[in-house]
CSV table of C-alpha atoms and ligand atoms in Angstrom, one decimal:
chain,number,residue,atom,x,y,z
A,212,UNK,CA,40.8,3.5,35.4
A,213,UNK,CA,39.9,1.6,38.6
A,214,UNK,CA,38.6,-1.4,39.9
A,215,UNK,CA,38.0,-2.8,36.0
A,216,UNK,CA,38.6,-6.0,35.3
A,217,UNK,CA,42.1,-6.3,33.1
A,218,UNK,CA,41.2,-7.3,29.6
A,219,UNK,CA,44.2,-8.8,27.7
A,220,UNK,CA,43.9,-8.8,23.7
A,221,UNK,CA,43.6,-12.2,23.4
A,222,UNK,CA,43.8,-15.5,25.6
A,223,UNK,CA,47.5,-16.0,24.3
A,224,UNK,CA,48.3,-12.7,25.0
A,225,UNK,CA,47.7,-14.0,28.2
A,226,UNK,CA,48.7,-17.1,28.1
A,227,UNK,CA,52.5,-15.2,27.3
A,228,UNK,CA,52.1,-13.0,30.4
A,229,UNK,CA,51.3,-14.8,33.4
A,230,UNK,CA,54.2,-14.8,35.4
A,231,UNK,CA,53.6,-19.0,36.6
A,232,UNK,CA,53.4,-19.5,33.1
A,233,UNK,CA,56.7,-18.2,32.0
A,234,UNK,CA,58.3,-19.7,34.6
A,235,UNK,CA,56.9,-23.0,33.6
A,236,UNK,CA,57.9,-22.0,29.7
A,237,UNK,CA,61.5,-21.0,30.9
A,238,UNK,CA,62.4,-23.2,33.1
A,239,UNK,CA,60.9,-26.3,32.1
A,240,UNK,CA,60.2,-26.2,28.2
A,241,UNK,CA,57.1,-27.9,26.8
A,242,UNK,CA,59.3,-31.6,26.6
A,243,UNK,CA,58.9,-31.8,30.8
A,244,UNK,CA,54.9,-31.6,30.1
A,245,UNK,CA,54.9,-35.7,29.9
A,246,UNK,CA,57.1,-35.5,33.5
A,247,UNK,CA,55.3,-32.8,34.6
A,248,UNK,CA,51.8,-34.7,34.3
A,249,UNK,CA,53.0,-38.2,35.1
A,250,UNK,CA,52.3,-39.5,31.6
A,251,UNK,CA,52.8,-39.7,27.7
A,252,UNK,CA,51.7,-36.9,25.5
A,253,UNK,CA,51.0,-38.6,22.2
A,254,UNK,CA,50.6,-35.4,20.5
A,255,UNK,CA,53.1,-33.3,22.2
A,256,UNK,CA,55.2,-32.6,19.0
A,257,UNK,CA,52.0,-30.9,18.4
A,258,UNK,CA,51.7,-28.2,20.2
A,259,UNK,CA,52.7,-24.9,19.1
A,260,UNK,CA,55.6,-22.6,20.7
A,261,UNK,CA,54.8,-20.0,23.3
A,262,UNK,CA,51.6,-22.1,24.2
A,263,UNK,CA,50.9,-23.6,27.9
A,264,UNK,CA,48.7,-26.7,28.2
A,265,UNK,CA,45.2,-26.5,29.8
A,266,UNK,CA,46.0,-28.6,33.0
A,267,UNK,CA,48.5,-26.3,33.7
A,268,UNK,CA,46.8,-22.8,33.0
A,269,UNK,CA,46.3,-21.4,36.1
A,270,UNK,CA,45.9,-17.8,35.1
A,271,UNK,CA,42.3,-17.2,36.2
A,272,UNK,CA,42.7,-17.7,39.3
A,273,UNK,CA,39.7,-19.8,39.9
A,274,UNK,CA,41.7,-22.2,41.3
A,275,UNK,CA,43.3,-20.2,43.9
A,276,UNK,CA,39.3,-20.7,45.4
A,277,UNK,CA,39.5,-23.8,46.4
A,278,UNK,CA,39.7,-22.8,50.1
A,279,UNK,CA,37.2,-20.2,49.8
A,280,UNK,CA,33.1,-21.4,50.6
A,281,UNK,CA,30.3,-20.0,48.7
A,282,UNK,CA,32.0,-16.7,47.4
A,283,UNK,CA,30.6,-14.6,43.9
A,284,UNK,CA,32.8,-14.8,41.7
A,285,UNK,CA,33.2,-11.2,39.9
A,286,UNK,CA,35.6,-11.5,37.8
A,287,UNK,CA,38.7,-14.1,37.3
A,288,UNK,CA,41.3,-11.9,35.8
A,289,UNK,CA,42.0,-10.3,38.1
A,290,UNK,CA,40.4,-12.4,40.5
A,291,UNK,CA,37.7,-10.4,42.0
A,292,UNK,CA,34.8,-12.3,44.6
A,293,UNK,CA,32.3,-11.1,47.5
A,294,UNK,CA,30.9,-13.1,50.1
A,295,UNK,CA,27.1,-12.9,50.5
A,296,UNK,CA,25.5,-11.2,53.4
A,297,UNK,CA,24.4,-14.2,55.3
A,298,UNK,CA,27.7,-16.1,55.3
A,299,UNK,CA,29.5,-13.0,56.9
A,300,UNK,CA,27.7,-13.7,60.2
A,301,UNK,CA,30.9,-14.9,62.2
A,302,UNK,CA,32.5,-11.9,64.9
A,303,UNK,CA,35.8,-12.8,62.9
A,304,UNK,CA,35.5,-13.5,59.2
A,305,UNK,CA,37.1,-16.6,58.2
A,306,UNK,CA,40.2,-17.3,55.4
A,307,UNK,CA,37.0,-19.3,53.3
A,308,UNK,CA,34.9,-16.3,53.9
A,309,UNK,CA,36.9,-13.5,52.9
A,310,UNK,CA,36.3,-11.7,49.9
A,311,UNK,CA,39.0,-11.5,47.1
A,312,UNK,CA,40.3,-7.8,45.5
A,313,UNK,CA,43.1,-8.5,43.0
A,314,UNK,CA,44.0,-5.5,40.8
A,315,UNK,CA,46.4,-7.5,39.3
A,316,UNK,CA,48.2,-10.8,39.4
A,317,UNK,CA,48.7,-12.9,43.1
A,318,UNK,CA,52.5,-12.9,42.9
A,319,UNK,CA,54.7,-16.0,42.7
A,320,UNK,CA,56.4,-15.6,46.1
A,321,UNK,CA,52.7,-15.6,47.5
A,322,UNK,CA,51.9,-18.3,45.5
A,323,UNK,CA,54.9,-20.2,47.0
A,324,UNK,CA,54.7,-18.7,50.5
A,325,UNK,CA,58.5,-18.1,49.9
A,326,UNK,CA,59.4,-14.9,52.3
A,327,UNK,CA,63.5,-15.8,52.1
A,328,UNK,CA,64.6,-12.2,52.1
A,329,UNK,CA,61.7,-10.7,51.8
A,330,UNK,CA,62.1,-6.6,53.1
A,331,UNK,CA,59.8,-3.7,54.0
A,332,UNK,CA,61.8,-0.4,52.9
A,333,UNK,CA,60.4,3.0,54.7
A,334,UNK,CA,61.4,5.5,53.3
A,335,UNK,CA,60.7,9.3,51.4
A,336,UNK,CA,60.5,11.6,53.9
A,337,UNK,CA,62.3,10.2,56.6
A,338,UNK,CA,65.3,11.1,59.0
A,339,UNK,CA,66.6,7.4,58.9
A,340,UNK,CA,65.5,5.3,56.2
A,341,UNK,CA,64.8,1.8,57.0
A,342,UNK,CA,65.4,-1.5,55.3
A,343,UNK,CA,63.9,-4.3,57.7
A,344,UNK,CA,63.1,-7.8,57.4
A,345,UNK,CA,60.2,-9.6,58.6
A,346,UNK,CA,62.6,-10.8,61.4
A,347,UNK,CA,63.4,-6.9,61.8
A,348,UNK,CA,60.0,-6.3,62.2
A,349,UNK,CA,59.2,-8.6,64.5
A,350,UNK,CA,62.0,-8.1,66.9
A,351,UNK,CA,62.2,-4.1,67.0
A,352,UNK,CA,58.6,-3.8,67.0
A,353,UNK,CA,55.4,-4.2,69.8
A,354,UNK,CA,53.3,-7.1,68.1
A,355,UNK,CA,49.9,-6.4,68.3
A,356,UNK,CA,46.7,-8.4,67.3
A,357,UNK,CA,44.1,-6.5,66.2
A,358,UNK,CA,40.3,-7.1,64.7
A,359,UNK,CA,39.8,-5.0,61.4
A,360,UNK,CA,37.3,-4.0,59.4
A,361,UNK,CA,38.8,-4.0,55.2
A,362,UNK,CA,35.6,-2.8,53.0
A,363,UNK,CA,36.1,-2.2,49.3
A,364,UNK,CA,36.0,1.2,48.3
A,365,UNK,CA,33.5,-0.3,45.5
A,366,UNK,CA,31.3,-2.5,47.7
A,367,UNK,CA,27.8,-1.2,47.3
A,368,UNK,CA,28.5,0.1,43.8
A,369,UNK,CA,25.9,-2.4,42.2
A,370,UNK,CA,23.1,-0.2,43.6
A,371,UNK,CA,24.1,2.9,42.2
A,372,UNK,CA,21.5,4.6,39.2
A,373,UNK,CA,22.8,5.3,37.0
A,374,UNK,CA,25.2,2.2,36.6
A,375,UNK,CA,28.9,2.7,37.2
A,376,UNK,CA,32.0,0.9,35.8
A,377,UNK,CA,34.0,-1.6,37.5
A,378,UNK,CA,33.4,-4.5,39.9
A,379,UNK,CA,29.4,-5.3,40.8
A,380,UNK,CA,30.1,-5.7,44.3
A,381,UNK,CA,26.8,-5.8,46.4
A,382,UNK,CA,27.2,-5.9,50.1
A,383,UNK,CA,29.9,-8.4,50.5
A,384,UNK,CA,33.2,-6.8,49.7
A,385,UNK,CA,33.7,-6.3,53.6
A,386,UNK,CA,34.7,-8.8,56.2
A,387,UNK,CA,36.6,-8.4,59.7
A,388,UNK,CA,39.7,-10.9,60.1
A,389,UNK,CA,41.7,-10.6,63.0
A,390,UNK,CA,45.2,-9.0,61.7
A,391,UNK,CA,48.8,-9.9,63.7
A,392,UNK,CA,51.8,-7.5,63.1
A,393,UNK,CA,53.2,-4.1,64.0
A,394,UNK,CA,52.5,-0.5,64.4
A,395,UNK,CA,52.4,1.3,61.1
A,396,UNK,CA,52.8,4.7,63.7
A,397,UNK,CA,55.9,2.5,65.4
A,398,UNK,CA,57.8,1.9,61.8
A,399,UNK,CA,57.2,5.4,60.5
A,400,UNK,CA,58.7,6.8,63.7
A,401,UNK,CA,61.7,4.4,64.4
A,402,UNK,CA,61.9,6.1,60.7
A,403,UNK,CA,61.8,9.8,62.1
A,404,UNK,CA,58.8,11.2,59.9
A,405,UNK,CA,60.4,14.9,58.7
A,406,UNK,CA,58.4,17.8,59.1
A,407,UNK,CA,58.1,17.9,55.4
A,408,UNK,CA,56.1,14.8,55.5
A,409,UNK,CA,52.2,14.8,53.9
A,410,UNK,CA,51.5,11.5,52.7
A,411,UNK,CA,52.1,7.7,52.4
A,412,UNK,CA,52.6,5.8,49.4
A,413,UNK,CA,52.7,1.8,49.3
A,414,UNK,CA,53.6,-1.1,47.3
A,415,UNK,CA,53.7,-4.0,46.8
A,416,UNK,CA,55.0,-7.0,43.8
A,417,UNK,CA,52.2,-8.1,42.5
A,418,UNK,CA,52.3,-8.2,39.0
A,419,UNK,CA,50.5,-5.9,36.2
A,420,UNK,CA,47.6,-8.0,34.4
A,421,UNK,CA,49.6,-6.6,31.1
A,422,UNK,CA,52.8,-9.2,32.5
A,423,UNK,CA,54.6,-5.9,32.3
A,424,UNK,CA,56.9,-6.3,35.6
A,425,UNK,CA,57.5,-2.4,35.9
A,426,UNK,CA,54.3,-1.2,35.6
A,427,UNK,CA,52.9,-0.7,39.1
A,428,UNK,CA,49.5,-2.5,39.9
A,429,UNK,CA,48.6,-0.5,42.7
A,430,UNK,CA,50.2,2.3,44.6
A,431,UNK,CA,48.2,4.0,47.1
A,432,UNK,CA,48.9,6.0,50.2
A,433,UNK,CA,47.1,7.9,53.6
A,434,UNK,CA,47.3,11.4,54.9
A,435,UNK,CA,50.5,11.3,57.0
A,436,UNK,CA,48.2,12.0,60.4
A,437,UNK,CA,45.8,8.4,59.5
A,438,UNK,CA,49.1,6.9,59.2
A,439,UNK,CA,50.2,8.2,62.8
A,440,UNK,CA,47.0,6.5,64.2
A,441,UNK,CA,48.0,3.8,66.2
A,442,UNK,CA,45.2,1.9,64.8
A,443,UNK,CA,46.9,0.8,61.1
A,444,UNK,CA,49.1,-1.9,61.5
A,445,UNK,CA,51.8,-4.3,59.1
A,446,UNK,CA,50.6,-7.5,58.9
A,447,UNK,CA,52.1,-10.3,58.9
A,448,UNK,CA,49.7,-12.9,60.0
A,449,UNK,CA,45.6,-12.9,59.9
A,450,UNK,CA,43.8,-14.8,62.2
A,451,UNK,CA,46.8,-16.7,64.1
A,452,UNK,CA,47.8,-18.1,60.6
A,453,UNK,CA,50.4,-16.5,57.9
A,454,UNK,CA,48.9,-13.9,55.4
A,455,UNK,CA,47.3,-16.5,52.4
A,456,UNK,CA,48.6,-16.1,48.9
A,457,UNK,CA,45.5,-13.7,47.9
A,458,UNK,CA,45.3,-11.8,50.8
A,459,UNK,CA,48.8,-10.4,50.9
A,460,UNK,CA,51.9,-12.9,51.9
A,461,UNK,CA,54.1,-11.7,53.5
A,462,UNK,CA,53.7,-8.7,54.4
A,463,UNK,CA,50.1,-6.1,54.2
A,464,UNK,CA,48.8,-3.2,55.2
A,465,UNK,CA,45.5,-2.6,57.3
A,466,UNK,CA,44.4,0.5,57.8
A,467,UNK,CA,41.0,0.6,58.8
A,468,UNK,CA,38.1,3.2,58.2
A,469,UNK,CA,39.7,4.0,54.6
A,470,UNK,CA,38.6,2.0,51.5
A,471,UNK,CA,40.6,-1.1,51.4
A,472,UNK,CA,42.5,-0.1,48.3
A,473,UNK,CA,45.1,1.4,51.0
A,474,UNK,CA,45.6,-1.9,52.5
A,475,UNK,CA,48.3,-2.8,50.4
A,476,UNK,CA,49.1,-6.5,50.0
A,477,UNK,CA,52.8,-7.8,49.2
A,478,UNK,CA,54.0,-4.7,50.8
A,479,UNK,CA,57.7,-4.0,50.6
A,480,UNK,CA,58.3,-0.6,50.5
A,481,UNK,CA,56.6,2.3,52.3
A,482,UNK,CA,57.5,5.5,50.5
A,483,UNK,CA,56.6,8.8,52.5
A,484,UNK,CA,55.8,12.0,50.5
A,485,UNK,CA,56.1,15.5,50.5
A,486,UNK,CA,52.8,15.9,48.8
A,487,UNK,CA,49.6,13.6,47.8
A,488,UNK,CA,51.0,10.2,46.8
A,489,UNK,CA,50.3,10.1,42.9
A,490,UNK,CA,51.2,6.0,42.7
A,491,UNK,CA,48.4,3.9,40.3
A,492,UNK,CA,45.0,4.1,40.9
A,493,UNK,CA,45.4,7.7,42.8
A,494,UNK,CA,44.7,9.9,40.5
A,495,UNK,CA,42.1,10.5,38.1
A,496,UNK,CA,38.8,9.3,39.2
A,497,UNK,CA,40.3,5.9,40.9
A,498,UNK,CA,39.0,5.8,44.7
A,499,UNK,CA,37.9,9.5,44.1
A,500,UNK,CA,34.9,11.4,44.4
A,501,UNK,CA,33.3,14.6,43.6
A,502,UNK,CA,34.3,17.9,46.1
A,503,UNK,CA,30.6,18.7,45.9
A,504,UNK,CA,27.1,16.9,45.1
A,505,UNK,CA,26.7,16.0,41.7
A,506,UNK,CA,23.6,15.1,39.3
A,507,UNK,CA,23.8,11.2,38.3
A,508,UNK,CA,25.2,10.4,35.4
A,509,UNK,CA,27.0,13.8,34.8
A,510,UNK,CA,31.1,13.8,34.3
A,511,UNK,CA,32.9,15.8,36.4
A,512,UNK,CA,36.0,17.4,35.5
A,513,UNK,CA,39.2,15.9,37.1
A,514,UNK,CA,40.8,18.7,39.1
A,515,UNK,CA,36.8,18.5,41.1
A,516,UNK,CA,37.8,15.1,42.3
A,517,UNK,CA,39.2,14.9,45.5
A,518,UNK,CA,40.6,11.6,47.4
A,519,UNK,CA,37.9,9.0,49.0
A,520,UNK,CA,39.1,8.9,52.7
A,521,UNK,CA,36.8,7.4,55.7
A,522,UNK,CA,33.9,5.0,54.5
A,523,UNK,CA,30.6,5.6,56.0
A,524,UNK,CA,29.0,4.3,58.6
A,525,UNK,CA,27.2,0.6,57.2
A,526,UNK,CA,25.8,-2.2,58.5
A,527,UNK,CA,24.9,-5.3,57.1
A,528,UNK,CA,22.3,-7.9,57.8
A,529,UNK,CA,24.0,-11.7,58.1
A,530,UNK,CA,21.2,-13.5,60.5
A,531,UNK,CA,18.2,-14.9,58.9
A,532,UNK,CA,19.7,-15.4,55.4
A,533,UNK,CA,17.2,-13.7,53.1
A,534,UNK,CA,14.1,-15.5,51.9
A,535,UNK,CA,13.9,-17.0,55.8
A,536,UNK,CA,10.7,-18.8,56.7
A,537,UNK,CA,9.9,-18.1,60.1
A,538,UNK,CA,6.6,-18.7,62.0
A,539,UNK,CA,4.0,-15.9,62.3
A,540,UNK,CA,3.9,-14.5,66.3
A,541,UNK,CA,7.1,-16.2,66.9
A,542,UNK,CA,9.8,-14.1,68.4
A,543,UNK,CA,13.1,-14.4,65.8
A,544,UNK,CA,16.6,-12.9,66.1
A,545,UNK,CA,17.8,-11.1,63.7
A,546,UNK,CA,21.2,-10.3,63.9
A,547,UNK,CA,24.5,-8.8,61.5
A,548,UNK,CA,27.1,-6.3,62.0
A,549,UNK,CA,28.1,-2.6,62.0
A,550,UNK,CA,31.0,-0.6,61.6
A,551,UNK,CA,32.2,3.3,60.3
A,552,UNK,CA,34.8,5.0,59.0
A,553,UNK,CA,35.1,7.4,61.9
A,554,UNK,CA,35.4,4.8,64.9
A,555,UNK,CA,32.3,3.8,66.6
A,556,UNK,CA,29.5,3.0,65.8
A,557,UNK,CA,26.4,4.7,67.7
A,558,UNK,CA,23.2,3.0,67.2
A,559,UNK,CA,21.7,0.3,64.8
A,560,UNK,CA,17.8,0.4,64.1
A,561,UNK,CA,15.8,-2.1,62.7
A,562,UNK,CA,12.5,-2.0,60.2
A,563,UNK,CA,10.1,-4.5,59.5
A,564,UNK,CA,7.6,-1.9,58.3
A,565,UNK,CA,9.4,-0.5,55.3
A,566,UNK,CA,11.0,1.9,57.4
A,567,UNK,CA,7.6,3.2,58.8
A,568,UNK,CA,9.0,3.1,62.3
A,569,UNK,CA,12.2,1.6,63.7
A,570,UNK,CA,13.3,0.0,66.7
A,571,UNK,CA,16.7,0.0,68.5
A,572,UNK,CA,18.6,-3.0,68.2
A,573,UNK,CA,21.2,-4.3,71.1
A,574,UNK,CA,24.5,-3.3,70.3
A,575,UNK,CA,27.2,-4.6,71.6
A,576,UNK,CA,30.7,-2.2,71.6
A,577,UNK,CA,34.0,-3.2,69.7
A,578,UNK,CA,36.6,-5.7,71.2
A,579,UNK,CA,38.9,-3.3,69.9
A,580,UNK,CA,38.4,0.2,67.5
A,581,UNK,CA,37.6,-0.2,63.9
A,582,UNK,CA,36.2,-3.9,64.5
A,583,UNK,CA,32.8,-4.4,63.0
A,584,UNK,CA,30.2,-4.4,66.3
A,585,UNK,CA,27.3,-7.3,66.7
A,586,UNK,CA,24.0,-5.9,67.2
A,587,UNK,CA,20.9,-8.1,67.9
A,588,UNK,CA,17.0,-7.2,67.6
A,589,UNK,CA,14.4,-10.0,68.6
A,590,UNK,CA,11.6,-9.3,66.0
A,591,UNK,CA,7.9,-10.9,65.6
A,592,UNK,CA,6.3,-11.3,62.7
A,593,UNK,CA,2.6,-10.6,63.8
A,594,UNK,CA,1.1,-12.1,61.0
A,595,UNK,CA,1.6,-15.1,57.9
A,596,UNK,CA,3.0,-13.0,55.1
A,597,UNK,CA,6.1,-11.3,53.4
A,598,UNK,CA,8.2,-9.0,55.0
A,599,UNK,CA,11.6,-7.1,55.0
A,600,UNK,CA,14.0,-6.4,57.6
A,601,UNK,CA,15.9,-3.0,56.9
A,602,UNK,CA,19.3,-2.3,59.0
A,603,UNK,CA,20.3,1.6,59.6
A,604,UNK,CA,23.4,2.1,61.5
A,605,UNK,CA,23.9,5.4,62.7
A,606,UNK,CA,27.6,7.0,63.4
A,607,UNK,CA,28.2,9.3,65.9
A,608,UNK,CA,27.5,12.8,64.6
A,609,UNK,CA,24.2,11.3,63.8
A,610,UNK,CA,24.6,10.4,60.3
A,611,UNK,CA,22.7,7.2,59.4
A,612,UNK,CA,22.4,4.6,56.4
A,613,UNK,CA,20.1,6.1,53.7
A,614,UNK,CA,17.1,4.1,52.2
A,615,UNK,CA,18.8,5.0,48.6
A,616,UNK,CA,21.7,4.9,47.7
A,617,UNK,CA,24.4,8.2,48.8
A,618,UNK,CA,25.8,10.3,47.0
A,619,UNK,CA,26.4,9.3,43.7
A,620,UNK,CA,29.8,9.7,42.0
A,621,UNK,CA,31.4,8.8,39.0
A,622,UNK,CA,33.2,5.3,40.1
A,623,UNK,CA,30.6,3.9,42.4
A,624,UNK,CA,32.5,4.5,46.0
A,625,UNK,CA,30.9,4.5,49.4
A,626,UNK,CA,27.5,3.3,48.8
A,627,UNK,CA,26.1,3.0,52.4
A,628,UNK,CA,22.8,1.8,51.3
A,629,UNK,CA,20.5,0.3,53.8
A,630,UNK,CA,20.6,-3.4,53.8
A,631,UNK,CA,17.4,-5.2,53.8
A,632,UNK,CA,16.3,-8.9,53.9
A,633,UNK,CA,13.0,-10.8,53.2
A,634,UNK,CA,11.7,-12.9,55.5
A,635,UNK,CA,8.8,-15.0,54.6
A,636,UNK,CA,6.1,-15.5,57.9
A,637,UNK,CA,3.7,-18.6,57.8
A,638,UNK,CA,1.0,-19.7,60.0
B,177,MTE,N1,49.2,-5.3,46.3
B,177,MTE,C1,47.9,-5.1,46.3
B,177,MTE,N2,47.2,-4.6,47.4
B,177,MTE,C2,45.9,-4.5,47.3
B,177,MTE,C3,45.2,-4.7,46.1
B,177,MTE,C4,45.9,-5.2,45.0
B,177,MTE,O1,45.3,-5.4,43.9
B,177,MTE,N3,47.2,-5.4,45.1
B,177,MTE,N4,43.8,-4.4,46.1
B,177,MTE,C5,43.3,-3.5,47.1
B,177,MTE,C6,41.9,-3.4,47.2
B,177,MTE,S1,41.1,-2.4,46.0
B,177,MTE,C7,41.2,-4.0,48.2
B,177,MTE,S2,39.5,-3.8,48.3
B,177,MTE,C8,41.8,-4.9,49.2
B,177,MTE,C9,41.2,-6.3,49.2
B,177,MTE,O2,41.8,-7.1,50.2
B,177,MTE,P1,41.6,-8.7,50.2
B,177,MTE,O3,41.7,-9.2,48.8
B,177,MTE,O4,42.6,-9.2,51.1
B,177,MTE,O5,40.2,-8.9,50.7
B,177,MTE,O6,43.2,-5.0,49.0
B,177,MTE,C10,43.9,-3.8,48.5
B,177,MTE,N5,45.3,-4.1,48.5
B,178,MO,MO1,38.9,-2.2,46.7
């Protein structure tokens, strides 16, 4: 099971589980609650054991929002939200516009930005195995900053027919923050990968949505070669600011051109394997995808699922926001971003005509690889009317966006879809 929202028997099931809860139940104890909310509680002798007051439930999530501007919500537990198209316009997205994958709980150390101790352990496959603290990391290590594309593995998967389970994401679980930290390629060899190395596996200490504290959430991992890139890096700061509670504090993972899943949040230990990593949400049909073209809709059998590795080549549309009105015979920009799985991008065309003919839009190269590229295309709407603006990017074996959706498989991965916009023309 993959990218589903958690579903807890029953609201005190959850109530018992959430990890701010019990430490408000065992440390405090339901007598503090007056303290706690700076006044009487008439009816506190009340309230029955085990049970956490409303003002103090903070188990959705939804309140972790509050910095974030205009997101979708998805889903609450886990906390799940995708920023629409036209408010992913800026080169580097934003903490507010950021969009939110939780597979489980936001730990309490992110919750409390408290990194005292805090360690990344490497090791697995590895001549010296490392234990090193954020200071570690910092000192022994190059620090590099670094523009990165993370897209959800699942982004897209509301346009695939038939339906698949899991998150609805349209087009907006993708942005491009600008990441701080170290070489994963630098840690793995201060860490001497053996010869006998295949794979990653990661993890972090966020906690399972079942409150069960040894169950992993998330484990996933990257062919040992993609982790020997020098474009992945350990993060410790995105843009210029320490990583937020939801997107990973202290410590994450971003490796770009691979479904986001890999970029694992609250990372503390880096585990390399002598095979395929088979952590949670490897194996089965979680960020997996048929060996060979299926019909829709049909179920494939497990061993015929092999690992979702680069995304493909996208682009998205986030200048006019849909629905526009722009003046007939007036020149308009249009504007959004590209990016691809293998590196760079070659060309982005632009439609007005329903994909009758195309024309080349200006695009402008990465500041660094595997950062989402501007491009630009000055359109004019000859006359008063309604009209759509498709995108196609195009990587550089000269595989392009598809008018349809890709592919389809089982969970809903990699849907490239064009993106198109309406734009409304009046005299
Ligand atoms: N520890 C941890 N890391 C994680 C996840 C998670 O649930 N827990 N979700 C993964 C998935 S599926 C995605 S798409 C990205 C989302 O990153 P973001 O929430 O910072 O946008 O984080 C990845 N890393
Ligand atoms: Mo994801």
């Amino acid at each position: 099971m993959t990218e589903q929202p958690g579903n807890p028997e029953t609201p005190r099931a959850a109530d018992a589980t959430d990890p701010a809860r019990r430490r408000f139940l065992g440390r405090t104890g339901l007598t503090a609650l007056g303290t706690i909310l700076g006044m009487a509680v008439p009816f506190e002798r009340n309230l029955p054991a085990g049970f956490v007051p409303a003002a103090l439930a903070q188990d959705t999530g939804l309140d972790l929002m509050a910095g974030k501007q205009g997101l979708v919500v998805l889903g609450d537990r886990p906390l799940n939200a995708e920023t629409p198209a036209h408010l992913l316009d800026d080169d580097v997205t934003p903490y507010e516009r950021l969009f939110i994958r939780m597979n489980g709980l936001v730990p309490q150390t992110a919750l409390d930005q408290d990194a005292e101790g805090w360690t990344l352990s490497v090791d697995g496959e590895v001549e010296t195995p490392l234990e090193l603290t954020i200071d570690a990391l910092k000192a022994r290590f190059e620090t590099v900053t670094r523009r990165l594309v993370i897209e959800c593995g699942g982004n897209g998967r509301a346009f695939f027919q038939p339906g698949t389970s899991g998150n609805q994401w349209t087009v907006g679980a993708v942005g491009c923050p600008e990441w701080t930290g170290v070489r994963l390629a630098d840690v793995l060899k201060a860490a001497g990968v053996k010869d006998s190395a295949v794979y990653t596996g990661h993890y972090g200490n966020d906690v399972h949505l079942s409150g069960d504290e040894e169950q992993e959430v998330i484990s996933r991992g990257v062919p040992i070669e993609k982790a020997l890139e020098e474009d992945a890096i350990i993060a410790w700061a995105m843009n210029g600011e320490p990583l937020p509670a939801l997107h990973g504090f202290p410590l994450r993972l971003v490796v770009p051109g691979y479904p986001a899943s890999v970029s694992q949040k609250y990372l503390n230990r880096i585990r390399v394997r002598d095979r395929e990593h088979d952590g949670a949400k490897m194996t089965g049909d979680s960020y997996r995808i048929p060996a060979y073209p299926v019909v829709p809709g049909t179920e494939v059998p497990e061993e015929d699922m092999v690992v979702l590795t680069e995304m493909p080549v996208k682009s998205i549309v986030t200048f006019p926001e849909t629905g526009t009105e722009v003046k007939a015979g007036e020149t308009v920009e249009v504007r959004g971003h590209a990016w691809c799985g293998k590196g760079d991008v070659a060309s982005v065309h632009v439609s007005l005509d329903f994909g009758q003919t195309w024309q080349e839009a200006a695009l402008e190269p990465p500041p660094n690889r595997f950062a989402w590229q501007r491009w630009r295309a000055q359109l004019t709407l000859p006359q008063h009317g309604y009209y759509e603006v498709w995108a196609r990017a195009t990587d550089q074996d000269g595989i392009g966006q598809p008018p349809l959706s890709p592919a389809w498989n089982p969970r809903g991965y990699a849907n490239n879809i064009q993106h198109r916009i309406a734009l409304v023309a009046v005299a």
